[in-house]
PDB file of C-alpha atoms in Angstrom:
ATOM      1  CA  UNK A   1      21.063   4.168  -3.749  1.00  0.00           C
ATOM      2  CA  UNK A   2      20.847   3.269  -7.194  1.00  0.00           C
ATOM      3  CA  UNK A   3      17.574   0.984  -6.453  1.00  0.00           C
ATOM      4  CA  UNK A   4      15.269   3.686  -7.678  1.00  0.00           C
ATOM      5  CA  UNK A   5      17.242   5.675 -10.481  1.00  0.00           C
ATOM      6  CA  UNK A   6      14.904   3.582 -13.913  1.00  0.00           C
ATOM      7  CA  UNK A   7      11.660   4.056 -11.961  1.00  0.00           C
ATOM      8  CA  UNK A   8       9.792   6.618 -14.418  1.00  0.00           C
ATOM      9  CA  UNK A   9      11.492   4.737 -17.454  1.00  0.00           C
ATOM     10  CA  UNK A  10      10.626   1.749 -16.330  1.00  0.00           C
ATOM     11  CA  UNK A  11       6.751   2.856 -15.290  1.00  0.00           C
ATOM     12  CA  UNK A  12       6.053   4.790 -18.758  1.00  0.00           C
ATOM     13  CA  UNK A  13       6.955   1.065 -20.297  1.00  0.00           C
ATOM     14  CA  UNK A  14       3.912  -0.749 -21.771  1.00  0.00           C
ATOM     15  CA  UNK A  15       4.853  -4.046 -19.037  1.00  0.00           C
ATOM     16  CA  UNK A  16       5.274  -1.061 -16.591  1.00  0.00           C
ATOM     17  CA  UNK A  17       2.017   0.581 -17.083  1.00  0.00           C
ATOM     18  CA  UNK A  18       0.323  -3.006 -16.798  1.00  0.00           C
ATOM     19  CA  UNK A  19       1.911  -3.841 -13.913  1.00  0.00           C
ATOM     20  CA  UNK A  20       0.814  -0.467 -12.168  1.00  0.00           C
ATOM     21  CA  UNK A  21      -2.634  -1.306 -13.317  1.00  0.00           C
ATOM     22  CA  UNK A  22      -2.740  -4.588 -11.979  1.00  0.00           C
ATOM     23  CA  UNK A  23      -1.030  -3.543  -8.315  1.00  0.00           C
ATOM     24  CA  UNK A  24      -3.868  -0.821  -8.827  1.00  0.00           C
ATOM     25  CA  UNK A  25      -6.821  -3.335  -9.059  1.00  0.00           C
ATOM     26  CA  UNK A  26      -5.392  -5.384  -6.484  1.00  0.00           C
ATOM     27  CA  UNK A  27      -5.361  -2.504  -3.942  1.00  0.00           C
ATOM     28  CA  UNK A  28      -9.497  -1.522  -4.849  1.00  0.00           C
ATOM     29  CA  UNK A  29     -11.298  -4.154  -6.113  1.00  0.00           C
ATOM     30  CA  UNK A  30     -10.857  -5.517  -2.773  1.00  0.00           C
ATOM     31  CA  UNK A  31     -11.913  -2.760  -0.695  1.00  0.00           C
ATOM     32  CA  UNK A  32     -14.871  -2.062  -2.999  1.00  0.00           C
ATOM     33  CA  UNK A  33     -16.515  -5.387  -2.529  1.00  0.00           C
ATOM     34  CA  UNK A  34     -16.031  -5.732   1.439  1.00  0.00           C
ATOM     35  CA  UNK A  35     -17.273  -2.206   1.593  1.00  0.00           C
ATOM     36  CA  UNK A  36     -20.186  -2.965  -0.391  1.00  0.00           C
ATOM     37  CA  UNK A  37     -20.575  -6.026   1.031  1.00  0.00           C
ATOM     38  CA  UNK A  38     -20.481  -4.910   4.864  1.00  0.00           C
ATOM     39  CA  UNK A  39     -22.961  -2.614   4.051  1.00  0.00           C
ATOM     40  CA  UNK A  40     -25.468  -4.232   2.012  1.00  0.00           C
ATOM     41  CA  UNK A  41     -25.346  -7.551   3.413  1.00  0.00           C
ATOM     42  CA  UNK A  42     -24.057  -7.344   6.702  1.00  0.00           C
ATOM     43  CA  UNK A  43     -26.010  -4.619   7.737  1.00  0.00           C
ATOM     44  CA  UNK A  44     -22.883  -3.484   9.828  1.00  0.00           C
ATOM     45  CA  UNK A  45     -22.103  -0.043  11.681  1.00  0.00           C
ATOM     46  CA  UNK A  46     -20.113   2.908   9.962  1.00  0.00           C
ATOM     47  CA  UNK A  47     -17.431   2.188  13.195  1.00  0.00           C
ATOM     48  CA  UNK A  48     -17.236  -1.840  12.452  1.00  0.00           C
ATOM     49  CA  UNK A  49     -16.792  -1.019   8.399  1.00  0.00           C
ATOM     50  CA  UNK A  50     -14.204   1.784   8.864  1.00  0.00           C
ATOM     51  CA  UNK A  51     -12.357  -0.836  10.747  1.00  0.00           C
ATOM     52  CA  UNK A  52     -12.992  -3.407   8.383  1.00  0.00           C
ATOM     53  CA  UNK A  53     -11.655  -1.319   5.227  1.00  0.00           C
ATOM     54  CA  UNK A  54      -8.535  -0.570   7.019  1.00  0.00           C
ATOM     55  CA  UNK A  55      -7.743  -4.345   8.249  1.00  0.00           C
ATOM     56  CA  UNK A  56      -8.402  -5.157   4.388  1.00  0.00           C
ATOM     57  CA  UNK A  57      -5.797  -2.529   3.445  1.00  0.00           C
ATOM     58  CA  UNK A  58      -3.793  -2.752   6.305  1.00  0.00           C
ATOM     59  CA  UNK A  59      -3.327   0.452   6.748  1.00  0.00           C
ATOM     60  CA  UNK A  60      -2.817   1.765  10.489  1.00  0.00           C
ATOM     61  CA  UNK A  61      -3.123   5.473   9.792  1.00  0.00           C
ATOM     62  CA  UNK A  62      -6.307   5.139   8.936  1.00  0.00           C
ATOM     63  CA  UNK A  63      -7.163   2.964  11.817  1.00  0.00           C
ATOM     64  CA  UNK A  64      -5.987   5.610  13.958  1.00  0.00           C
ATOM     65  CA  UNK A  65      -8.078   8.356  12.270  1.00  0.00           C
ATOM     66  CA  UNK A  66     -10.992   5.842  12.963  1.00  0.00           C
ATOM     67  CA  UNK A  67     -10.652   5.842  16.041  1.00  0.00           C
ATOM     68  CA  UNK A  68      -9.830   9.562  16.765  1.00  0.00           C
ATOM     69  CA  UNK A  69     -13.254  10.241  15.451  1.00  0.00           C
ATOM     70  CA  UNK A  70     -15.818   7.742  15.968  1.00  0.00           C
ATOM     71  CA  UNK A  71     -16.825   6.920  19.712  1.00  0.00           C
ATOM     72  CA  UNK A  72     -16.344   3.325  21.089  1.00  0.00           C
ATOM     73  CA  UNK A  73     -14.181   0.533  20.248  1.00  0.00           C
ATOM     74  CA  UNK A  74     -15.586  -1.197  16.942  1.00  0.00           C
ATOM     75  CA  UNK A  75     -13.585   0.140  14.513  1.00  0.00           C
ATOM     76  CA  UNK A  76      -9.952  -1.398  16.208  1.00  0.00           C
ATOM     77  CA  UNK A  77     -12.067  -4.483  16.673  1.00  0.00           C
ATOM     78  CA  UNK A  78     -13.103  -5.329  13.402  1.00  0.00           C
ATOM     79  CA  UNK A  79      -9.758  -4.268  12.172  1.00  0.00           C
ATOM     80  CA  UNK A  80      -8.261  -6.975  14.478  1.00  0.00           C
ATOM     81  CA  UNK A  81     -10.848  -9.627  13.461  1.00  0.00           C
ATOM     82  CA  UNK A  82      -9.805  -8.680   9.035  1.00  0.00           C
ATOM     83  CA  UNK A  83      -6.177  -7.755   9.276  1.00  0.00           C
ATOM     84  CA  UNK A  84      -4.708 -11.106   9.139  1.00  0.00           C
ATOM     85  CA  UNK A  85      -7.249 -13.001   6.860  1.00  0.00           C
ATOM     86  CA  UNK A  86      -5.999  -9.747   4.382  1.00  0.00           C
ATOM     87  CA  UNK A  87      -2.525 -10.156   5.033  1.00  0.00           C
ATOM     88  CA  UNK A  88      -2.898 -14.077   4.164  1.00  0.00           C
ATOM     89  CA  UNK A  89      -4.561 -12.834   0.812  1.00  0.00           C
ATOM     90  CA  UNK A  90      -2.314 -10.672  -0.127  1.00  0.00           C
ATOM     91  CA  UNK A  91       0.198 -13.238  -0.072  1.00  0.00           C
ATOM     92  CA  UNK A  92      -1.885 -15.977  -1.668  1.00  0.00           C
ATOM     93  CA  UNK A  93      -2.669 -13.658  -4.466  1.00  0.00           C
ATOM     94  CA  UNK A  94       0.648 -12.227  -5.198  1.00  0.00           C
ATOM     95  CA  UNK A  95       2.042 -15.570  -5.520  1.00  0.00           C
ATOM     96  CA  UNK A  96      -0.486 -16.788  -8.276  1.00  0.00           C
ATOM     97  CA  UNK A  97      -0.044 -13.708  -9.939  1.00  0.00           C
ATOM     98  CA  UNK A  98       3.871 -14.788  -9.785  1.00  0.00           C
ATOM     99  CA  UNK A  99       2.692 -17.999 -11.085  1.00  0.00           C
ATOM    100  CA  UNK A 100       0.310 -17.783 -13.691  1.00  0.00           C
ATOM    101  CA  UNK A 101       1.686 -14.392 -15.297  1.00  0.00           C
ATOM    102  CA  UNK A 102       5.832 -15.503 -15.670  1.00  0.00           C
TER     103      UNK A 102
END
């Protein structure tokens, strides 16, 4: 219960702050360049890039609203095909961050 009791003090911090802004980047630099990338380069379906955003954030929600409202099954196949090469980054990442930053 008492896990969550310094979270303002401990956001309005300078380290806090910078921390926030890092988790921040993290989360949409990411989705920025495979979004710009699947549709510059790859040349790729609104369907197979909703999909692909939401395997890159892992979020299932948004997979689901994907699928509610485009026809066909692209966008829960490209979000099988990126979820767990973004999972594996997300792991890689955090634990350089770990590394090089304490």
């Amino acid at each position: 219960m008492d896990a969550g009791s310094q979270f303002f003090e401990t956001i309005v911090r300078p380290e806090g702050l910078l921390w926030v802004g890092v988790g921040f980047l993290i989360t949409l630099i990411p989705v920025l360049l495979v979004g710009l990338v699947a549709l510059r380069m790859g040349r790729l379906d609104f369907g197979s890039i909703c999909g692909i955003l939401c395997g890159s954030m892992a979020n299932p929600m948004a997979l689901t609203y994907a699928n509610d409202t485009i026809k066909g099954e692209m966008p829960a196949v490209s979000y099988a095909s990126v979820y767990p090469l973004g999972m594996f980054v997300r792991v890689i990442i955090a634990q350089m961050l770990i590394m090089f930053f304490t």
